[in-house]
mmCIF file of C-alpha atoms in Angstrom:
data_model
loop_
_atom_site.group_PDB
_atom_site.id
_atom_site.type_symbol
_atom_site.label_atom_id
_atom_site.label_comp_id
_atom_site.label_asym_id
_atom_site.label_seq_id
_atom_site.Cartn_x
_atom_site.Cartn_y
_atom_site.Cartn_z
ATOM 1 C CA MET X 1026 44.769 -22.135 -44.988
ATOM 2 C CA PHE X 1027 47.591 -20.008 -43.421
ATOM 3 C CA GLU X 1028 50.906 -18.495 -45.926
ATOM 4 C CA PHE X 1029 52.911 -16.821 -43.872
ATOM 5 C CA ALA X 1030 55.918 -14.339 -44.725
ATOM 6 C CA PRO X 1031 59.121 -16.275 -45.489
ATOM 7 C CA GLU X 1032 60.859 -13.841 -42.713
ATOM 8 C CA ILE X 1033 58.012 -15.359 -40.387
ATOM 9 C CA ILE X 1034 58.712 -19.087 -41.510
ATOM 10 C CA ALA X 1035 62.174 -18.398 -41.119
ATOM 11 C CA LEU X 1036 61.661 -17.427 -37.263
ATOM 12 C CA LEU X 1037 59.034 -20.292 -36.443
ATOM 13 C CA PHE X 1038 62.249 -22.850 -37.550
ATOM 14 C CA ALA X 1039 64.719 -21.195 -35.330
ATOM 15 C CA ALA X 1040 62.763 -20.859 -32.557
ATOM 16 C CA ALA X 1041 61.389 -24.419 -33.208
ATOM 17 C CA VAL X 1042 65.559 -25.644 -33.486
ATOM 18 C CA LEU X 1043 65.930 -23.255 -29.670
ATOM 19 C CA ALA X 1044 63.172 -24.960 -28.162
ATOM 20 C CA GLY X 1045 63.856 -28.249 -29.488
ATOM 21 C CA PHE X 1046 67.482 -27.668 -27.955
ATOM 22 C CA ILE X 1047 65.748 -27.022 -24.509
ATOM 23 C CA ASP X 1048 62.785 -30.133 -24.489
ATOM 24 C CA ALA X 1049 65.757 -32.439 -24.559
ATOM 25 C CA ILE X 1050 67.641 -31.065 -21.881
ATOM 26 C CA ALA X 1051 65.104 -29.695 -19.679
ATOM 27 C CA GLY X 1052 61.383 -30.107 -21.566
ATOM 28 C CA GLY X 1053 59.621 -25.999 -21.556
ATOM 29 C CA GLY X 1054 60.579 -26.010 -25.320
ATOM 30 C CA GLY X 1055 56.570 -25.267 -25.772
ATOM 31 C CA LEU X 1056 57.050 -21.293 -23.915
ATOM 32 C CA ILE X 1057 59.022 -20.898 -27.429
ATOM 33 C CA THR X 1058 57.188 -22.555 -29.983
ATOM 34 C CA VAL X 1059 53.356 -22.045 -29.207
ATOM 35 C CA PRO X 1060 53.724 -18.060 -28.890
ATOM 36 C CA ALA X 1061 55.484 -17.933 -31.620
ATOM 37 C CA LEU X 1062 53.045 -18.822 -33.183
ATOM 38 C CA LEU X 1063 50.721 -17.763 -31.501
ATOM 39 C CA ALA X 1064 52.418 -13.995 -32.915
ATOM 40 C CA ALA X 1065 52.944 -15.909 -36.421
ATOM 41 C CA GLY X 1066 48.572 -15.515 -36.115
ATOM 42 C CA VAL X 1067 47.548 -18.943 -35.843
ATOM 43 C CA PRO X 1068 44.549 -19.737 -33.287
ATOM 44 C CA PRO X 1069 45.191 -21.068 -29.920
ATOM 45 C CA VAL X 1070 43.485 -24.320 -30.643
ATOM 46 C CA ALA X 1071 45.717 -24.912 -33.739
ATOM 47 C CA ALA X 1072 48.686 -23.408 -32.250
ATOM 48 C CA ILE X 1073 48.638 -25.935 -29.361
ATOM 49 C CA ALA X 1074 48.143 -28.385 -32.658
ATOM 50 C CA THR X 1075 50.886 -27.913 -34.667
ATOM 51 C CA ASN X 1076 53.540 -27.631 -31.716
ATOM 52 C CA LYS X 1077 52.582 -30.769 -30.552
ATOM 53 C CA ILE X 1078 53.517 -32.322 -33.790
ATOM 54 C CA GLN X 1079 57.034 -30.729 -34.357
ATOM 55 C CA SER X 1080 57.515 -31.091 -30.473
ATOM 56 C CA SER X 1081 57.087 -35.266 -31.741
ATOM 57 C CA PHE X 1082 59.800 -34.851 -33.969
ATOM 58 C CA GLY X 1083 61.942 -32.780 -31.652
ATOM 59 C CA THR X 1084 61.237 -35.483 -29.423
ATOM 60 C CA ALA X 1085 61.531 -38.378 -31.396
ATOM 61 C CA ALA X 1086 65.438 -37.220 -32.063
ATOM 62 C CA ALA X 1087 66.553 -36.999 -28.078
ATOM 63 C CA THR X 1088 64.390 -40.492 -27.426
ATOM 64 C CA TYR X 1089 67.305 -42.068 -30.906
ATOM 65 C CA THR X 1090 69.848 -40.220 -29.956
ATOM 66 C CA PHE X 1091 69.490 -41.398 -26.340
ATOM 67 C CA TRP X 1092 68.586 -44.870 -27.640
ATOM 68 C CA ARG X 1093 71.844 -44.792 -30.230
ATOM 69 C CA LYS X 1094 73.729 -43.942 -27.098
ATOM 70 C CA GLY X 1095 72.293 -47.230 -24.817
ATOM 71 C CA ARG X 1096 71.072 -44.872 -22.361
ATOM 72 C CA ILE X 1097 67.940 -45.926 -22.293
ATOM 73 C CA ASP X 1098 66.734 -49.396 -20.924
ATOM 74 C CA PHE X 1099 63.082 -50.218 -22.722
ATOM 75 C CA ALA X 1100 62.092 -53.180 -21.603
ATOM 76 C CA LEU X 1101 62.210 -51.321 -17.818
ATOM 77 C CA LEU X 1102 59.372 -49.012 -19.774
ATOM 78 C CA LYS X 1103 57.570 -51.237 -20.796
ATOM 79 C CA TRP X 1104 54.230 -50.970 -18.248
ATOM 80 C CA PRO X 1105 55.798 -46.748 -17.359
ATOM 81 C CA LEU X 1106 54.983 -46.377 -21.061
ATOM 82 C CA ILE X 1107 52.609 -48.436 -21.421
ATOM 83 C CA ALA X 1108 50.117 -46.265 -18.962
ATOM 84 C CA THR X 1109 52.267 -43.012 -20.441
ATOM 85 C CA ALA X 1110 49.617 -44.002 -23.861
ATOM 86 C CA VAL X 1111 47.026 -44.800 -22.043
ATOM 87 C CA GLY X 1112 47.146 -41.604 -19.680
ATOM 88 C CA ALA X 1113 47.339 -39.137 -22.201
ATOM 89 C CA ALA X 1114 44.859 -40.208 -24.549
ATOM 90 C CA LEU X 1115 42.499 -40.092 -21.560
ATOM 91 C CA GLY X 1116 43.430 -36.833 -20.414
ATOM 92 C CA ALA X 1117 43.369 -35.805 -24.350
ATOM 93 C CA PHE X 1118 39.394 -37.041 -24.053
ATOM 94 C CA THR X 1119 39.253 -35.592 -21.166
ATOM 95 C CA VAL X 1120 39.692 -31.918 -21.704
ATOM 96 C CA THR X 1121 37.228 -31.571 -24.393
ATOM 97 C CA PHE X 1122 33.949 -32.020 -21.415
ATOM 98 C CA VAL X 1123 35.850 -30.704 -18.665
ATOM 99 C CA ASP X 1124 37.096 -26.921 -17.743
ATOM 100 C CA ALA X 1125 41.077 -26.774 -16.580
ATOM 101 C CA SER X 1126 41.146 -23.695 -15.575
ATOM 102 C CA TRP X 1127 42.022 -25.028 -12.078
ATOM 103 C CA LEU X 1128 45.170 -26.064 -13.404
ATOM 104 C CA MET X 1129 46.032 -22.031 -14.352
ATOM 105 C CA VAL X 1130 46.256 -21.663 -9.915
ATOM 106 C CA LEU X 1131 47.842 -24.888 -9.789
ATOM 107 C CA LEU X 1132 50.520 -24.795 -12.546
ATOM 108 C CA PRO X 1133 52.570 -22.423 -10.953
ATOM 109 C CA ILE X 1134 52.832 -23.730 -7.583
ATOM 110 C CA LEU X 1135 53.771 -27.052 -8.659
ATOM 111 C CA LEU X 1136 56.193 -25.982 -11.419
ATOM 112 C CA ALA X 1137 57.848 -23.817 -8.600
ATOM 113 C CA GLY X 1138 58.446 -26.795 -6.317
ATOM 114 C CA ILE X 1139 60.178 -28.910 -8.915
ATOM 115 C CA ALA X 1140 62.634 -25.648 -8.945
ATOM 116 C CA VAL X 1141 63.557 -24.868 -5.387
ATOM 117 C CA TYR X 1142 63.633 -28.991 -5.080
ATOM 118 C CA PHE X 1143 66.357 -29.122 -8.266
ATOM 119 C CA LEU X 1144 67.841 -26.048 -6.572
ATOM 120 C CA VAL X 1145 67.596 -26.533 -2.876
ATOM 121 C CA GLY X 1146 67.436 -30.121 -2.229
ATOM 122 C CA PRO X 1147 69.163 -33.430 -2.285
ATOM 123 C CA LYS X 1148 72.318 -33.083 -5.620
ATOM 124 C CA ALA X 1149 70.671 -35.123 -8.284
ATOM 125 C CA SER X 1150 74.179 -36.515 -9.932
ATOM 126 C CA ASP X 1151 74.952 -39.420 -12.696
ATOM 127 C CA GLU X 1152 74.501 -42.325 -9.786
ATOM 128 C CA ASP X 1153 71.677 -44.609 -9.738
ATOM 129 C CA VAL X 1154 70.385 -44.578 -5.843
ATOM 130 C CA HIS X 1155 67.716 -47.319 -4.864
ATOM 131 C CA ALA X 1156 64.440 -47.122 -6.307
ATOM 132 C CA ARG X 1157 61.569 -46.127 -4.125
ATOM 133 C CA LEU X 1158 58.916 -47.823 -6.627
ATOM 134 C CA THR X 1159 59.440 -50.709 -8.479
ATOM 135 C CA PRO X 1160 58.435 -50.412 -12.825
ATOM 136 C CA PHE X 1161 54.453 -51.775 -12.925
ATOM 137 C CA ALA X 1162 54.025 -49.275 -9.854
ATOM 138 C CA PHE X 1163 55.619 -46.565 -11.370
ATOM 139 C CA GLY X 1164 52.870 -47.001 -13.895
ATOM 140 C CA ALA X 1165 50.533 -45.449 -12.008
ATOM 141 C CA VAL X 1166 52.596 -41.782 -12.053
ATOM 142 C CA ALA X 1167 53.742 -42.317 -15.992
ATOM 143 C CA GLY X 1168 50.315 -42.674 -16.497
ATOM 144 C CA GLY X 1169 49.323 -39.644 -13.965
ATOM 145 C CA ILE X 1170 52.145 -38.118 -16.348
ATOM 146 C CA GLY X 1171 50.749 -38.408 -19.171
ATOM 147 C CA PHE X 1172 46.736 -37.354 -18.607
ATOM 148 C CA TYR X 1173 48.109 -34.252 -17.703
ATOM 149 C CA ASP X 1174 49.722 -34.480 -20.871
ATOM 150 C CA GLY X 1175 46.528 -35.088 -22.586
ATOM 151 C CA PHE X 1176 44.973 -32.444 -21.220
ATOM 152 C CA PHE X 1177 47.506 -29.447 -20.710
ATOM 153 C CA GLY X 1178 51.225 -30.166 -21.087
ATOM 154 C CA PRO X 1179 53.272 -27.417 -20.143
ATOM 155 C CA GLY X 1180 55.986 -28.539 -17.829
ATOM 156 C CA THR X 1181 55.040 -32.426 -18.429
ATOM 157 C CA GLY X 1182 59.169 -32.918 -19.175
ATOM 158 C CA SER X 1183 60.245 -31.738 -15.597
ATOM 159 C CA PHE X 1184 57.318 -33.800 -14.096
ATOM 160 C CA PHE X 1185 58.919 -37.063 -15.419
ATOM 161 C CA ALA X 1186 62.083 -35.867 -15.003
ATOM 162 C CA LEU X 1187 61.011 -35.015 -10.958
ATOM 163 C CA ALA X 1188 59.551 -38.636 -10.576
ATOM 164 C CA LEU X 1189 62.604 -40.763 -12.501
ATOM 165 C CA VAL X 1190 65.341 -39.598 -9.617
ATOM 166 C CA THR X 1191 63.081 -39.209 -6.752
ATOM 167 C CA LEU X 1192 61.237 -42.911 -6.953
ATOM 168 C CA LEU X 1193 62.811 -44.623 -9.646
ATOM 169 C CA GLY X 1194 66.253 -43.804 -8.220
ATOM 170 C CA MET X 1195 67.669 -42.711 -11.656
ATOM 171 C CA GLY X 1196 70.957 -39.958 -11.989
ATOM 172 C CA LEU X 1197 69.584 -37.139 -13.917
ATOM 173 C CA THR X 1198 71.266 -37.834 -17.057
ATOM 174 C CA ARG X 1199 69.544 -40.905 -17.521
ATOM 175 C CA ALA X 1200 66.394 -40.015 -15.890
ATOM 176 C CA THR X 1201 66.242 -37.169 -18.825
ATOM 177 C CA ALA X 1202 66.891 -39.863 -21.228
ATOM 178 C CA HIS X 1203 64.522 -42.422 -20.341
ATOM 179 C CA THR X 1204 61.889 -39.171 -19.865
ATOM 180 C CA LYS X 1205 62.262 -38.426 -23.318
ATOM 181 C CA ALA X 1206 60.677 -41.807 -24.135
ATOM 182 C CA LEU X 1207 57.481 -41.022 -22.055
ATOM 183 C CA ASN X 1208 57.350 -37.633 -23.680
ATOM 184 C CA LEU X 1209 57.170 -39.302 -26.796
ATOM 185 C CA ALA X 1210 54.310 -41.531 -26.295
ATOM 186 C CA SER X 1211 52.422 -39.414 -24.852
ATOM 187 C CA ASN X 1212 52.743 -36.698 -28.002
ATOM 188 C CA VAL X 1213 52.165 -38.834 -30.459
ATOM 189 C CA VAL X 1214 48.746 -40.013 -28.771
ATOM 190 C CA SER X 1215 48.200 -36.302 -27.979
ATOM 191 C CA VAL X 1216 48.723 -35.943 -32.405
ATOM 192 C CA ALA X 1217 46.873 -38.476 -33.027
ATOM 193 C CA VAL X 1218 43.830 -36.919 -31.325
ATOM 194 C CA PHE X 1219 44.958 -33.117 -32.381
ATOM 195 C CA ALA X 1220 45.300 -34.641 -36.719
ATOM 196 C CA ILE X 1221 41.478 -37.070 -35.681
ATOM 197 C CA GLY X 1222 40.112 -33.222 -35.206
ATOM 198 C CA GLY X 1223 41.987 -31.525 -38.373
ATOM 199 C CA HIS X 1224 43.793 -28.870 -36.083
ATOM 200 C CA VAL X 1225 47.258 -29.622 -36.832
ATOM 201 C CA LEU X 1226 48.542 -26.798 -39.983
ATOM 202 C CA TRP X 1227 50.837 -29.722 -40.908
ATOM 203 C CA LEU X 1228 53.206 -28.089 -43.555
ATOM 204 C CA VAL X 1229 54.135 -25.630 -40.818
ATOM 205 C CA GLY X 1230 54.028 -28.711 -38.145
ATOM 206 C CA LEU X 1231 56.345 -30.834 -40.211
ATOM 207 C CA MET X 1232 58.395 -27.420 -41.091
ATOM 208 C CA MET X 1233 59.179 -26.883 -37.930
ATOM 209 C CA ALA X 1234 60.024 -30.414 -36.746
ATOM 210 C CA VAL X 1235 62.578 -30.117 -38.972
ATOM 211 C CA GLY X 1236 63.600 -27.289 -36.801
ATOM 212 C CA GLN X 1237 62.028 -29.604 -33.736
ATOM 213 C CA VAL X 1238 64.897 -32.844 -34.701
ATOM 214 C CA ILE X 1239 68.389 -30.377 -35.473
ATOM 215 C CA GLY X 1240 67.541 -29.166 -31.666
ATOM 216 C CA GLY X 1241 67.095 -32.648 -30.318
ATOM 217 C CA TRP X 1242 70.362 -33.555 -31.620
ATOM 218 C CA LEU X 1243 72.486 -31.261 -31.194
ATOM 219 C CA GLY X 1244 70.494 -31.095 -26.932
ATOM 220 C CA SER X 1245 70.445 -34.344 -26.112
ATOM 221 C CA HIS X 1246 74.702 -34.526 -27.297
ATOM 222 C CA ALA X 1247 74.557 -31.310 -24.581
ATOM 223 C CA ALA X 1248 73.653 -33.341 -21.550
ATOM 224 C CA MET X 1249 75.139 -36.255 -22.978
ATOM 225 C CA ARG X 1250 78.260 -34.205 -22.614
ATOM 226 C CA PHE X 1251 77.201 -32.342 -19.801
ATOM 227 C CA GLY X 1252 75.381 -33.843 -17.695
ATOM 228 C CA PRO X 1253 73.731 -32.556 -14.220
ATOM 229 C CA LYS X 1254 75.827 -29.310 -14.501
ATOM 230 C CA LEU X 1255 74.576 -28.641 -17.622
ATOM 231 C CA ILE X 1256 70.752 -30.515 -16.810
ATOM 232 C CA ARG X 1257 69.521 -28.805 -12.335
ATOM 233 C CA PRO X 1258 70.676 -25.222 -13.900
ATOM 234 C CA LEU X 1259 68.200 -25.563 -16.854
ATOM 235 C CA LEU X 1260 65.297 -27.879 -15.195
ATOM 236 C CA VAL X 1261 65.291 -25.079 -12.280
ATOM 237 C CA VAL X 1262 65.029 -21.508 -15.337
ATOM 238 C CA ILE X 1263 62.686 -23.775 -17.371
ATOM 239 C CA CYS X 1264 60.898 -24.221 -14.424
ATOM 240 C CA LEU X 1265 60.967 -20.557 -13.245
ATOM 241 C CA ALA X 1266 60.534 -19.453 -16.638
ATOM 242 C CA MET X 1267 57.148 -21.805 -17.033
ATOM 243 C CA VAL X 1268 55.624 -20.114 -13.779
ATOM 244 C CA ALA X 1269 56.755 -16.119 -15.104
ATOM 245 C CA LYS X 1270 54.706 -17.188 -18.435
ATOM 246 C CA LEU X 1271 51.555 -18.786 -17.186
ATOM 247 C CA LEU X 1272 51.518 -15.136 -13.833
ATOM 248 C CA SER X 1273 52.232 -13.084 -16.623
ATOM 249 C CA ASP X 1274 48.443 -13.800 -18.509
ATOM 250 C CA PRO X 1275 46.403 -10.951 -16.557
ATOM 251 C CA ALA X 1276 43.704 -13.157 -16.071
ATOM 252 C CA ASN X 1277 45.735 -16.106 -13.738
ATOM 253 C CA PRO X 1278 43.187 -16.202 -11.081
ATOM 254 C CA LEU X 1279 47.051 -16.800 -9.063
ATOM 255 C CA ARG X 1280 48.484 -13.563 -10.141
ATOM 256 C CA VAL X 1281 44.655 -11.931 -9.598
ATOM 257 C CA TRP X 1282 44.965 -13.815 -6.223
ATOM 258 C CA LEU X 1283 48.355 -12.567 -5.569
ATOM 259 C CA LEU X 1284 47.864 -9.039 -6.452
ATOM 260 C CA GLY X 1285 44.500 -9.105 -4.420
ATOM 261 C CA LEU X 1286 47.003 -9.615 -1.255
ATOM 262 C CA ILE X 1287 48.836 -6.496 -2.386
#
């Protein structure tokens, strides 16, 4: 049983509000909430599990807001949502048997690539373009990203946004809205797996969930109001922040290799 001082509870709540706002627009709110939980003395597995439960509420709030404004086409997402949920379940199951350390090498490279794409690549506007894949075929991509989210997690929102823009031809705000629905599916499945394992700190998770809902509501409205001029730079910043966070770990194999070259 964990007991937190009032000031720690207030900081965790504030972290959840900020993370919910960022998650609703670009993803990556876990960069704020997971370190906050760890700093509060929560063990790593419980921190990740508790982060999933509170982030699920924030993602649900953002998804609901986008849906109410007519920004999400659930008929279009039928197969991608199913594939995402299945992928997340398989990923969460697999992570208990497989060493995930290799992801610490691959993930910073992928996130840096996404940042470069949105920074110097073709300008992502709010105009839809011709889709390269059918929704059914896109399900394979969504399932892969869902597997990654269940297996590890950081950067999932950025991966979904990039895939929806480049493969389904969505405008950036529409892609952001549909990202929330897909991310919600993978989050709910991950929460179920962690809950069965008894890793979730429910009281602190639900308290932070209130903050996530507030932040998600504010972020989704900001995304719809300001569109690509807000989403695009925030995606770049969040991706680069995640790269910096991952490489700040002295044990990261990619960091060790890069320092060995210097």
